[in-house]
Short mmCIF file of C-alpha atoms in Angstrom, two decimals:
data_model
loop_
_atom_site.label_atom_id
_atom_site.label_comp_id
_atom_site.label_asym_id
_atom_site.label_seq_id
_atom_site.Cartn_x
_atom_site.Cartn_y
_atom_site.Cartn_z
CA MET V 349 14.68 2.54 -4.73
CA SER V 350 15.24 5.97 -5.83
CA HIS V 351 14.08 9.49 -5.09
CA VAL V 352 13.70 11.79 -7.91
CA ARG V 353 15.46 15.27 -7.40
CA LYS V 354 13.23 17.99 -8.80
CA THR V 355 14.48 19.19 -11.98
CA ILE V 356 13.23 22.29 -13.80
CA ILE V 357 13.12 22.57 -17.53
CA SER V 358 14.23 25.98 -18.74
CA ASN V 359 11.75 28.27 -20.32
CA ALA V 360 13.81 28.36 -23.37
CA GLU V 361 13.40 24.69 -23.96
CA LYS V 362 9.62 24.86 -23.38
CA LEU V 363 9.07 27.48 -25.54
CA PHE V 364 11.31 26.11 -28.42
CA LEU V 365 9.45 22.66 -28.16
CA VAL V 366 5.91 24.07 -28.09
CA LYS V 367 6.88 26.33 -31.01
CA ASN V 368 8.13 23.38 -33.12
CA LEU V 369 5.09 21.38 -32.31
CA THR V 370 2.68 24.08 -33.55
CA GLU V 371 4.66 23.69 -36.90
CA TRP V 372 4.05 19.98 -36.66
CA LYS V 373 7.71 19.26 -36.14
CA ARG V 374 9.50 17.35 -33.60
CA LEU V 375 12.99 18.09 -32.27
CA ASP V 376 14.53 14.74 -33.38
CA GLY V 377 12.81 15.06 -36.76
CA ARG V 378 10.44 12.13 -36.24
CA ALA V 379 6.67 12.30 -37.33
CA PHE V 380 4.24 12.62 -34.54
CA ASP V 381 3.27 8.88 -34.55
CA GLU V 382 6.66 7.51 -35.09
CA PHE V 383 8.74 5.55 -32.67
CA ARG V 384 12.38 5.42 -31.93
CA ASP V 385 14.38 2.47 -33.05
CA LEU V 386 13.85 -0.79 -30.88
CA GLU V 387 16.77 -3.06 -30.33
CA ILE V 388 16.73 -6.26 -28.37
CA GLN V 389 19.72 -8.26 -27.41
CA PHE V 390 20.09 -11.19 -25.04
CA GLY V 391 22.92 -12.03 -22.69
CA LYS V 392 24.66 -15.46 -22.31
CA ASP V 393 22.24 -16.52 -19.49
CA TRP V 394 18.59 -17.60 -20.00
CA GLY V 395 16.30 -14.64 -19.13
CA SER V 396 18.83 -11.77 -19.60
CA CYS V 397 17.74 -9.21 -22.00
CA PHE V 398 18.81 -5.69 -23.08
CA VAL V 399 16.55 -3.35 -24.77
CA SER V 400 17.23 0.09 -26.24
CA LEU V 401 14.62 2.42 -27.44
CA GLY V 402 16.48 5.25 -29.16
CA LYS V 403 18.88 6.38 -26.37
CA THR V 404 16.78 4.95 -23.45
CA LYS V 405 18.51 1.77 -22.29
CA VAL V 406 17.13 -0.91 -20.04
CA LEU V 407 18.50 -4.29 -18.78
CA ALA V 408 16.18 -7.07 -17.50
CA GLN V 409 17.20 -10.27 -15.76
CA VAL V 410 14.88 -13.06 -14.76
CA SER V 411 15.51 -15.15 -11.70
CA CYS V 412 13.67 -18.15 -10.13
CA GLU V 413 13.56 -19.89 -6.84
CA LEU V 414 11.23 -22.64 -5.24
CA GLN V 415 9.01 -21.28 -2.54
CA LEU V 416 5.88 -21.85 -0.49
CA PRO V 417 2.94 -20.71 -2.37
CA LYS V 418 0.74 -17.95 -1.17
CA ALA V 419 -2.01 -19.42 1.09
CA SER V 420 -4.82 -17.86 -1.12
CA ARG V 421 -3.50 -19.39 -4.17
CA PRO V 422 -1.99 -22.75 -3.34
CA SER V 423 -1.62 -24.01 -6.92
CA GLU V 424 -0.17 -20.98 -8.58
CA GLY V 425 3.26 -19.75 -9.02
CA ILE V 426 4.55 -16.26 -7.91
CA LEU V 427 5.57 -13.53 -10.50
CA SER V 428 7.09 -10.37 -9.32
CA ILE V 429 8.32 -7.47 -11.45
CA ASN V 430 10.68 -4.78 -10.00
CA LEU V 431 11.81 -1.68 -11.92
CA GLU V 432 14.77 0.03 -10.51
CA LEU V 433 15.69 3.52 -11.37
CA ASN V 434 19.15 4.20 -10.26
CA THR V 435 21.53 7.16 -10.59
CA MET V 436 23.43 5.41 -13.56
CA GLY V 437 20.25 6.00 -15.66
CA ASP V 438 19.70 9.69 -14.73
CA PRO V 439 21.83 11.79 -12.16
CA ASN V 440 18.46 13.26 -10.98
CA PHE V 441 17.26 9.84 -9.61
CA GLN V 442 18.91 9.60 -6.30
CA VAL V 443 19.15 6.54 -3.99
CA GLY V 444 16.93 6.59 -1.14
CA ARG V 445 13.24 6.13 -0.60
CA GLN V 446 11.05 5.07 -3.50
CA SER V 447 9.83 7.92 -5.58
CA GLU V 448 6.46 8.40 -6.90
CA LEU V 449 7.58 7.95 -10.55
CA ASN V 450 9.22 4.51 -9.69
CA SER V 451 6.13 3.25 -7.83
CA GLN V 452 3.88 4.52 -10.66
CA LEU V 453 5.98 2.84 -13.32
CA ASN V 454 6.25 -0.48 -11.34
CA ARG V 455 2.34 -0.58 -10.86
CA LEU V 456 1.87 0.02 -14.69
CA LEU V 457 4.38 -2.80 -15.48
CA GLU V 458 2.56 -5.11 -13.15
CA LYS V 459 -0.79 -4.17 -14.38
CA CYS V 460 0.30 -4.90 -18.06
CA ILE V 461 2.04 -7.98 -17.55
CA TYR V 462 0.83 -9.63 -14.33
CA ASP V 463 -2.69 -8.50 -14.12
CA SER V 464 -3.33 -9.31 -17.86
CA LYS V 465 -2.32 -12.89 -16.91
CA ALA V 466 0.26 -13.07 -19.58
CA VAL V 467 2.33 -15.58 -17.83
CA ASP V 468 0.77 -19.02 -16.99
CA LEU V 469 1.12 -19.24 -13.18
CA GLU V 470 -0.43 -22.58 -12.70
CA SER V 471 2.39 -24.09 -14.77
CA LEU V 472 4.83 -22.86 -12.08
CA CYS V 473 3.30 -25.03 -9.49
CA VAL V 474 5.67 -28.00 -8.50
CA LYS V 475 3.49 -29.41 -5.70
CA MET V 476 0.18 -27.99 -4.55
CA ASN V 477 0.50 -26.24 -1.11
CA GLU V 478 4.12 -26.94 -0.90
CA LYS V 479 6.48 -25.84 -3.56
CA VAL V 480 5.84 -23.24 -6.42
CA TRP V 481 8.43 -21.39 -8.63
CA SER V 482 8.64 -17.70 -7.60
CA ILE V 483 9.81 -15.86 -10.89
CA ARG V 484 11.37 -12.39 -10.46
CA VAL V 485 12.11 -10.06 -13.07
CA ASP V 486 14.37 -7.39 -12.15
CA VAL V 487 14.49 -4.31 -14.70
CA ASN V 488 17.39 -1.85 -14.43
CA LEU V 489 17.44 1.50 -16.06
CA LEU V 490 20.70 2.08 -17.73
CA ASN V 491 20.04 5.38 -19.51
CA HIS V 492 17.05 7.68 -19.44
CA GLU V 493 15.98 9.62 -22.58
CA GLY V 494 12.32 9.28 -21.98
CA ASN V 495 9.61 6.53 -22.16
CA ILE V 496 11.04 4.28 -19.59
CA LEU V 497 7.75 2.41 -19.35
CA ASP V 498 7.71 1.11 -23.06
CA CYS V 499 11.27 0.20 -22.83
CA ALA V 500 10.98 -1.55 -19.59
CA SER V 501 7.82 -3.50 -20.58
CA ILE V 502 9.41 -4.79 -23.75
CA ALA V 503 12.52 -5.87 -21.78
CA ALA V 504 10.48 -7.52 -19.01
CA LEU V 505 8.43 -9.40 -21.44
CA ALA V 506 11.34 -10.34 -23.78
CA ALA V 507 13.46 -11.57 -20.73
CA LEU V 508 10.30 -13.71 -19.58
CA ALA V 509 9.98 -15.24 -23.02
CA HIS V 510 13.48 -16.08 -23.10
CA PHE V 511 13.78 -17.43 -19.76
CA ARG V 512 14.03 -21.13 -18.89
CA ARG V 513 13.72 -22.64 -15.50
CA PRO V 514 15.51 -25.81 -14.34
CA ASP V 515 13.63 -29.14 -14.28
CA VAL V 516 12.50 -30.22 -10.94
CA SER V 517 11.48 -33.82 -9.93
CA CYS V 518 10.13 -35.20 -6.81
CA ASP V 519 10.55 -38.63 -5.21
CA GLY V 520 7.67 -38.49 -2.84
CA MET V 521 9.68 -36.78 -0.13
CA GLU V 522 12.46 -34.65 -1.60
CA PHE V 523 12.62 -32.18 -4.50
CA LYS V 524 15.49 -32.25 -6.72
CA ILE V 525 16.43 -29.47 -9.02
CA HIS V 526 18.25 -30.72 -12.19
CA SER V 527 21.02 -28.73 -13.56
CA ILE V 528 21.00 -27.75 -17.19
CA LYS V 529 23.33 -30.49 -17.89
CA GLU V 530 21.13 -33.24 -16.70
CA ARG V 531 17.80 -32.03 -18.05
CA ASP V 532 16.68 -29.58 -20.51
CA PRO V 533 15.40 -26.24 -18.94
CA ILE V 534 11.75 -25.54 -19.27
CA PRO V 535 10.51 -22.33 -21.07
CA THR V 536 7.83 -20.14 -19.23
CA VAL V 537 4.35 -20.54 -20.68
CA ILE V 538 3.30 -17.18 -22.06
CA HIS V 539 -0.37 -16.86 -23.23
CA HIS V 540 -0.14 -13.64 -24.81
CA TYR V 541 2.57 -10.71 -25.29
CA PRO V 542 1.18 -7.40 -23.76
CA VAL V 543 3.39 -4.27 -24.11
CA CYS V 544 2.97 -0.75 -23.22
CA ILE V 545 2.72 2.18 -25.63
CA SER V 546 3.06 5.64 -24.37
CA TYR V 547 2.08 9.00 -25.73
CA ALA V 548 2.73 12.44 -24.58
CA ILE V 549 -0.19 14.90 -24.91
CA PHE V 550 0.24 18.78 -25.56
CA SER V 551 -2.07 21.73 -25.89
CA GLY V 552 -5.26 19.67 -24.55
CA GLY V 553 -5.08 16.92 -27.01
CA LYS V 554 -4.16 18.96 -30.04
CA PHE V 555 -0.58 17.47 -30.33
CA ILE V 556 -0.17 13.88 -29.42
CA VAL V 557 3.17 12.52 -29.57
CA ALA V 558 4.20 8.93 -29.74
CA ASP V 559 7.23 7.68 -27.81
CA PRO V 560 8.07 10.96 -26.08
CA THR V 561 11.77 11.76 -25.24
CA LEU V 562 12.86 13.16 -22.01
CA LEU V 563 12.36 16.69 -22.85
CA GLU V 564 8.93 16.09 -24.55
CA GLU V 565 7.85 13.87 -21.49
CA ARG V 566 8.67 16.76 -19.05
CA VAL V 567 6.96 19.58 -21.07
CA ALA V 568 3.94 17.60 -21.80
CA GLU V 569 0.62 18.25 -20.04
CA ALA V 570 -0.54 14.77 -19.80
CA PHE V 571 0.60 11.22 -20.87
CA LEU V 572 -1.42 8.16 -22.12
CA SER V 573 -0.03 4.66 -21.58
CA VAL V 574 -1.89 1.80 -23.10
CA GLY V 575 -1.23 -1.79 -22.53
CA LEU V 576 -1.99 -3.93 -25.49
CA ASN V 577 -1.20 -7.38 -26.98
CA ALA V 578 -0.97 -8.51 -30.53
CA TYR V 579 -4.71 -9.45 -30.55
CA LYS V 580 -5.74 -5.70 -29.87
CA GLU V 581 -6.82 -6.73 -26.35
CA LEU V 582 -6.47 -4.08 -23.82
CA CYS V 583 -4.21 -4.90 -20.85
CA GLY V 584 -4.06 -1.49 -18.99
CA LEU V 585 -4.67 1.98 -19.56
CA HIS V 586 -3.43 4.94 -17.73
CA LEU V 587 -3.87 8.74 -18.35
CA GLY V 588 -1.85 10.81 -16.21
CA GLY V 589 -1.38 14.64 -15.99
CA LYS V 590 -4.10 17.12 -16.71
CA ALA V 591 -5.70 17.59 -20.09
CA GLU V 592 -9.30 17.56 -21.22
CA LEU V 593 -9.32 14.71 -23.74
CA SER V 594 -12.40 13.55 -25.53
CA THR V 595 -13.17 9.93 -25.60
CA ASP V 596 -12.77 9.97 -29.38
CA ILE V 597 -9.24 10.95 -29.19
CA ILE V 598 -8.15 8.25 -26.66
CA LEU V 599 -9.93 5.62 -28.81
CA GLU V 600 -8.10 6.92 -31.86
CA THR V 601 -4.78 6.94 -30.14
CA THR V 602 -5.46 3.41 -28.73
CA ASN V 603 -6.15 2.27 -32.27
CA LYS V 604 -2.87 3.53 -33.46
CA ALA V 605 -1.12 1.93 -30.41
CA SER V 606 -2.61 -1.46 -31.25
CA LYS V 607 -0.88 -1.38 -34.63
CA ARG V 608 2.36 -0.49 -33.10
CA ALA V 609 1.90 -3.21 -30.37
CA GLY V 610 1.40 -5.79 -33.07
CA CYS V 611 4.88 -4.83 -34.80
CA VAL V 612 6.56 -4.78 -31.11
CA VAL V 613 5.39 -8.16 -30.42
CA GLU V 614 6.57 -9.55 -33.84
CA ILE V 615 9.97 -8.02 -33.08
CA ILE V 616 10.18 -9.63 -29.58
CA LYS V 617 9.08 -13.04 -30.77
CA ALA V 618 11.45 -13.07 -33.61
CA ALA V 619 14.40 -11.89 -31.30
CA VAL V 620 13.50 -14.70 -28.81
CA GLU V 621 13.25 -17.33 -31.45
CA LYS V 622 16.52 -16.32 -33.00
CA ASP V 623 18.63 -16.24 -29.81
CA THR V 624 16.96 -19.39 -28.56
CA ASN V 625 18.03 -21.20 -31.87
CA ASP V 626 21.42 -19.70 -31.58
CA LYS V 627 21.95 -21.01 -27.98
CA TRP V 628 20.83 -24.62 -28.78
CA VAL V 629 23.44 -24.83 -31.54
CA SER V 630 26.17 -23.12 -29.49
CA THR V 631 28.97 -25.23 -28.41
CA ASP V 632 27.94 -25.35 -24.74
CA TYR V 633 24.87 -27.42 -25.58
CA PHE V 634 26.60 -29.46 -28.01
CA ASN V 635 29.23 -30.57 -25.55
CA ARG V 636 26.63 -31.56 -23.05
CA PHE V 637 25.36 -34.20 -25.33
CA ILE V 638 28.93 -35.45 -25.98
CA PHE V 639 30.04 -35.71 -22.36
CA ASN V 640 26.90 -37.11 -20.86
CA MET G 258 48.20 25.91 -35.69
CA VAL G 259 49.65 23.29 -33.43
CA ALA G 260 47.90 19.92 -33.91
CA SER G 261 47.58 17.60 -30.92
CA THR G 262 48.54 14.10 -31.14
CA ASP G 263 46.68 11.13 -29.86
CA LEU G 264 48.73 8.85 -27.71
CA GLY G 265 46.40 5.93 -27.09
CA PHE G 266 43.92 4.89 -24.65
CA PHE G 267 44.34 4.98 -20.87
CA LEU G 268 42.51 3.67 -17.86
CA PRO G 269 42.45 5.37 -14.44
CA GLY G 270 45.65 4.45 -12.40
CA GLU G 271 47.59 3.68 -15.38
CA VAL G 272 51.08 5.18 -15.33
CA ILE G 273 52.34 7.21 -18.24
CA LYS G 274 56.03 7.11 -18.92
CA ASP G 275 58.02 8.74 -21.56
CA ILE G 276 57.01 12.34 -20.95
CA GLU G 277 58.53 14.35 -23.72
CA SER G 278 58.34 18.05 -22.76
CA LYS G 279 60.65 20.75 -23.59
CA ASP G 280 62.67 22.63 -20.74
CA LYS G 281 61.58 20.06 -18.26
CA TYR G 282 58.21 21.72 -17.88
CA THR G 283 55.15 19.70 -18.23
CA ILE G 284 51.54 21.27 -18.39
CA ILE G 285 48.78 18.70 -17.30
CA GLY G 286 45.11 19.08 -18.05
CA PRO G 287 42.25 17.31 -17.03
CA GLY G 288 42.23 13.53 -16.26
CA LEU G 289 45.89 13.53 -15.38
CA ARG G 290 47.92 13.89 -12.01
CA ARG G 291 51.60 13.70 -11.18
CA ASN G 292 53.08 10.38 -10.17
CA GLU G 293 54.16 10.61 -6.49
CA GLU G 294 56.28 7.58 -6.65
CA ASP G 295 58.20 8.59 -9.83
CA PRO G 296 58.36 12.22 -10.56
CA ASN G 297 59.01 11.89 -14.09
CA SER G 298 55.82 10.14 -14.96
CA LEU G 299 52.10 10.84 -14.82
CA VAL G 300 48.93 8.83 -13.68
CA ALA G 301 45.74 8.78 -15.40
CA THR G 302 42.71 9.73 -13.28
CA GLN G 303 40.06 9.23 -15.82
CA ALA G 304 39.44 6.81 -18.73
CA GLY G 305 40.09 8.25 -22.13
CA ARG G 306 42.60 9.07 -24.80
CA LEU G 307 45.90 10.80 -23.86
CA THR G 308 46.48 13.81 -25.93
CA PHE G 309 49.65 15.82 -26.20
CA ARG G 310 50.09 19.24 -27.59
CA ALA G 311 53.77 20.52 -28.40
CA PRO G 312 55.74 21.71 -26.79
CA ASN G 313 54.64 20.33 -23.24
CA THR G 314 50.83 19.81 -22.59
CA TYR G 315 49.25 16.86 -21.71
CA TRP G 316 45.58 15.91 -21.08
CA ILE G 317 43.02 13.18 -21.24
CA GLU G 318 40.06 13.44 -23.63
CA SER G 319 37.15 11.35 -22.25
CA ARG G 320 33.56 11.06 -23.25
CA ARG G 321 32.13 11.86 -19.86
CA ASN G 322 28.89 13.68 -19.53
CA ARG G 323 28.95 14.64 -15.72
CA TYR G 324 30.49 17.96 -15.03
CA ILE G 325 32.69 18.49 -12.20
CA PRO G 326 32.96 22.33 -11.23
CA LYS G 327 36.27 23.99 -11.38
CA LYS G 328 37.07 27.59 -10.33
CA GLY G 329 36.87 30.03 -13.28
CA ASP G 330 34.73 27.82 -15.53
CA LEU G 331 32.21 29.68 -17.74
CA VAL G 332 29.01 27.62 -17.41
CA VAL G 333 25.27 27.79 -18.53
CA GLY G 334 22.74 26.88 -16.04
CA VAL G 335 19.01 26.68 -15.27
CA VAL G 336 17.56 28.76 -12.28
CA THR G 337 15.64 26.16 -10.28
CA LYS G 338 14.85 28.12 -7.09
CA LYS G 339 14.64 31.72 -6.00
CA SER G 340 14.62 32.61 -2.20
CA GLY G 341 15.47 36.06 -1.19
CA ASP G 342 18.56 37.28 -2.76
CA ILE G 343 19.73 33.90 -3.62
CA LEU G 344 19.27 31.98 -6.83
CA LYS G 345 19.94 28.23 -6.93
CA VAL G 346 21.26 27.19 -10.44
CA ASP G 347 21.39 23.70 -11.91
CA ILE G 348 24.74 23.54 -13.79
CA GLY G 349 24.66 19.82 -14.27
CA CYS G 350 26.99 18.78 -11.22
CA ALA G 351 26.02 16.91 -8.06
CA GLU G 352 24.77 20.09 -6.31
CA PHE G 353 22.84 23.15 -7.31
CA ALA G 354 25.35 26.25 -7.63
CA TRP G 355 24.24 29.34 -5.81
CA LEU G 356 24.27 32.93 -7.32
CA SER G 357 23.64 35.98 -5.41
CA LEU G 358 21.23 38.46 -7.18
CA LEU G 359 23.89 41.10 -6.15
CA ALA G 360 26.49 39.41 -8.19
CA PHE G 361 24.96 41.07 -11.54
CA GLU G 362 26.32 44.12 -13.10
CA GLY G 363 24.81 47.44 -11.52
CA SER G 364 22.65 45.55 -8.99
CA THR G 365 22.13 46.95 -5.56
CA LYS G 366 20.08 46.16 -2.64
CA LYS G 367 17.20 48.31 -4.02
CA MET G 368 17.77 47.52 -7.83
CA LYS G 369 18.00 43.88 -8.49
CA PRO G 370 17.71 42.13 -11.89
CA ASN G 371 14.53 40.44 -12.77
CA VAL G 372 15.46 36.70 -12.91
CA ASN G 373 12.73 33.99 -12.66
CA VAL G 374 12.71 30.39 -12.16
CA GLY G 375 13.47 28.55 -15.35
CA ASP G 376 15.66 31.28 -16.82
CA LEU G 377 18.95 30.38 -18.37
CA ILE G 378 22.10 32.00 -16.87
CA TYR G 379 25.47 32.38 -18.33
CA ALA G 380 27.87 32.84 -15.30
CA LYS G 381 31.42 32.20 -14.02
CA LEU G 382 32.27 29.90 -11.18
CA LEU G 383 33.76 31.88 -8.24
CA ASN G 384 34.35 29.13 -6.02
CA ALA G 385 34.35 25.33 -6.41
CA HIS G 386 35.21 23.25 -3.42
CA LYS G 387 34.48 19.53 -3.11
CA GLU G 388 32.85 20.11 0.27
CA MET G 389 30.96 23.31 -0.57
CA GLU G 390 28.24 24.44 -2.86
CA PRO G 391 29.75 26.00 -6.01
CA GLU G 392 29.20 29.70 -6.21
CA LEU G 393 28.53 31.73 -9.37
CA VAL G 394 29.06 35.22 -10.27
CA CYS G 395 27.90 37.30 -13.35
CA VAL G 396 30.40 40.04 -13.05
CA ASP G 397 34.17 40.07 -13.75
CA GLN G 398 36.82 41.52 -11.38
CA TYR G 399 35.83 45.00 -12.53
CA TYR G 400 32.26 44.66 -11.71
CA LYS G 401 31.39 44.49 -15.37
CA SER G 402 29.24 41.84 -16.83
CA GLY G 403 30.76 41.45 -20.22
CA ARG G 404 28.91 38.71 -21.74
CA LEU G 405 27.78 37.10 -18.46
CA GLY G 406 23.94 37.33 -17.20
CA VAL G 407 20.57 36.18 -18.06
CA LEU G 408 20.16 34.51 -21.40
CA PRO G 409 17.03 35.46 -23.42
CA ASN G 410 14.07 32.89 -23.53
CA GLU G 411 14.12 32.88 -27.33
CA GLY G 412 16.89 30.38 -27.77
CA VAL G 413 17.22 26.75 -26.92
CA LEU G 414 19.28 24.75 -24.42
CA ILE G 415 20.88 21.55 -25.54
CA ASN G 416 23.27 19.14 -23.76
CA ILE G 417 26.37 18.00 -25.36
CA THR G 418 29.56 15.93 -24.01
CA LEU G 419 32.12 17.84 -22.17
CA ARG G 420 34.77 16.61 -24.84
CA LEU G 421 32.68 18.48 -27.58
CA THR G 422 32.61 21.69 -25.53
CA HIS G 423 36.40 21.71 -25.62
CA THR G 424 36.60 20.96 -29.13
CA LEU G 425 34.07 23.85 -29.95
CA LEU G 426 35.65 26.24 -27.60
CA ASN G 427 39.03 25.86 -29.29
CA ALA G 428 39.52 29.03 -31.39
CA GLU G 429 41.13 27.01 -34.07
CA ASN G 430 38.31 24.74 -34.36
CA PRO G 431 36.47 25.79 -37.72
CA LEU G 432 33.11 23.96 -37.17
CA LEU G 433 31.37 26.94 -35.68
CA ARG G 434 32.71 29.39 -38.31
CA THR G 435 31.56 27.12 -41.14
CA MET G 436 28.19 26.87 -39.83
CA ALA G 437 28.00 30.74 -39.44
CA LYS G 438 28.67 30.82 -43.22
CA LYS G 439 25.35 29.03 -43.88
CA PHE G 440 23.11 31.04 -41.39
CA PRO G 441 23.43 33.58 -38.66
CA TYR G 442 23.19 32.27 -35.11
CA GLU G 443 24.25 33.21 -31.70
CA ILE G 444 25.57 30.57 -29.37
CA VAL G 445 26.87 30.43 -25.66
CA ILE G 446 28.89 27.35 -24.87
CA GLY G 447 29.26 26.44 -21.05
CA VAL G 448 32.04 24.16 -20.36
CA ASN G 449 29.44 22.13 -18.15
CA GLY G 450 28.09 20.72 -21.54
CA LYS G 451 25.04 22.90 -21.65
CA VAL G 452 24.78 25.02 -24.75
CA TRP G 453 22.29 27.86 -25.61
CA ILE G 454 21.71 28.54 -29.28
CA LYS G 455 19.44 31.11 -30.99
CA ALA G 456 18.87 31.43 -34.57
CA ASN G 457 16.25 32.96 -36.81
CA GLN G 458 14.68 29.79 -37.61
CA ALA G 459 14.00 26.57 -35.63
CA LYS G 460 15.31 24.71 -38.67
CA ASP G 461 18.66 26.16 -38.29
CA VAL G 462 18.85 25.35 -34.48
CA LEU G 463 18.16 21.72 -35.46
CA THR G 464 20.85 21.74 -38.07
CA LEU G 465 23.31 22.81 -35.56
CA CYS G 466 22.14 20.18 -33.13
CA LYS G 467 22.73 17.72 -35.69
CA ALA G 468 26.19 18.93 -36.57
CA PHE G 469 27.06 18.63 -33.02
CA GLU G 470 25.85 15.19 -32.64
CA ALA G 471 27.89 14.09 -35.68
CA ALA G 472 30.89 15.94 -34.37
CA GLU G 473 30.66 14.24 -31.07
CA LEU G 474 31.81 10.95 -32.73
CA GLU G 475 34.45 12.45 -34.95
CA SER G 476 38.16 13.28 -34.27
CA GLU G 477 39.33 16.74 -34.62
CA LYS G 478 41.18 16.20 -37.73
CA SER G 479 38.06 14.92 -39.63
CA ILE G 480 35.97 17.66 -38.35
CA ILE G 481 38.48 20.16 -39.87
CA GLU G 482 38.43 18.08 -43.14
CA ALA G 483 34.65 18.04 -43.27
CA CYS G 484 34.58 21.70 -42.77
CA ARG G 485 37.14 22.34 -45.57
CA GLN G 486 34.80 20.58 -47.92
CA HIS G 487 31.92 22.73 -47.08
CA LYS G 488 33.92 26.09 -47.72
#
């Protein structure tokens, strides 16, 4: 829940940025289609993930509980994604009612991950009409340096891929949740890995800049966010702001984004696999086999 | 030149004993407070490195970004709102500071300076109270503007950590002078971490930004050492 205080970019910054763009230069020295460094780290718990994209930092945590399913979908689990923008990330985000930016970003994340059916919800069903797993992804913004959406989508996806829920058994009447010591936790089934890739658009589509920083984001006329997976399948597209863009430019940018999406998904998969292997060989798990 | 010495890392609330100051006087800077229980010691109010400069000055150098206004500070801010005679200026603290259009040199009820929303302003804090909005002025006590006033739009505004502003504003620090030998530039450093730079070429501005970014992580000694090599 946050309310964004209106901030004003000084004319000096605007002029300087636009002047540099006309010389085909960006302020941090990146090329126009270059992204900032991506780093993925995992916490001690399953489903805890820290992602930094340049100086933008995001923390995601997945949690689960058993719940009554929705009446309309009695055999499907529930997945909810919640992005929180708080004062820690940017002093201009104020605690209070939900801001436009917050609900927009939340909806885009939902569109990208939930609506594209990336997570297999049927496997989250324990007993039809009675008990399903409800999985909740909480994404917290720790530092805001532009492009929250990309960072948050990577964090949410990596956390979901890393997450394992405890095993459940049913003896006809009662459900029993087994602790990690009793039975191995079960990973979430993920069909495909969709990530958001964002671009900022200047001068009516003349300059299109990948992975915009905070300043670029605020000066830009429009922005384009594309949700894509590694198979070049579109999982969401959002064009905000005001710019007259031809369809060719959008197609071209989306093509570029699909290349990037492939790289990002590779990085996520490698990071999740590495951490999972590390966790299995860590002493906690070793002890469990000895003492039980 | 009197070098300052680093006395280690302190957390808020930690008591600092063994104060070695001459003539029983101690000057304390930001991040420190007198210990009421034991008058001969200090208490840290911020996390950071305790620094001492002979003969009797102590302060804490922290890597904070959030500015807390203090009376008499020279700051750079962005005009965010203009209503009647009053400007609201974002100086990076919790509230917008207010600046009267009459607080410029030579301005009267009829002749007011031309200030627009989005302009940059270099001003002095007249008033900073925790329960009131900070108030800015662009004149000194003789009603002269000196160097205060509206900054031209040709430059660029960057944000740096508060610690770095103190380092740069230290007259003995050679970083700005060393850079000035490479290319000419104009700079206005506000203690609120906002810095306005103007140079002939955009490339030079970016070089300065990079130098500041590198200096943020370095100690004072290593900055001096690096500057000496570039002479």
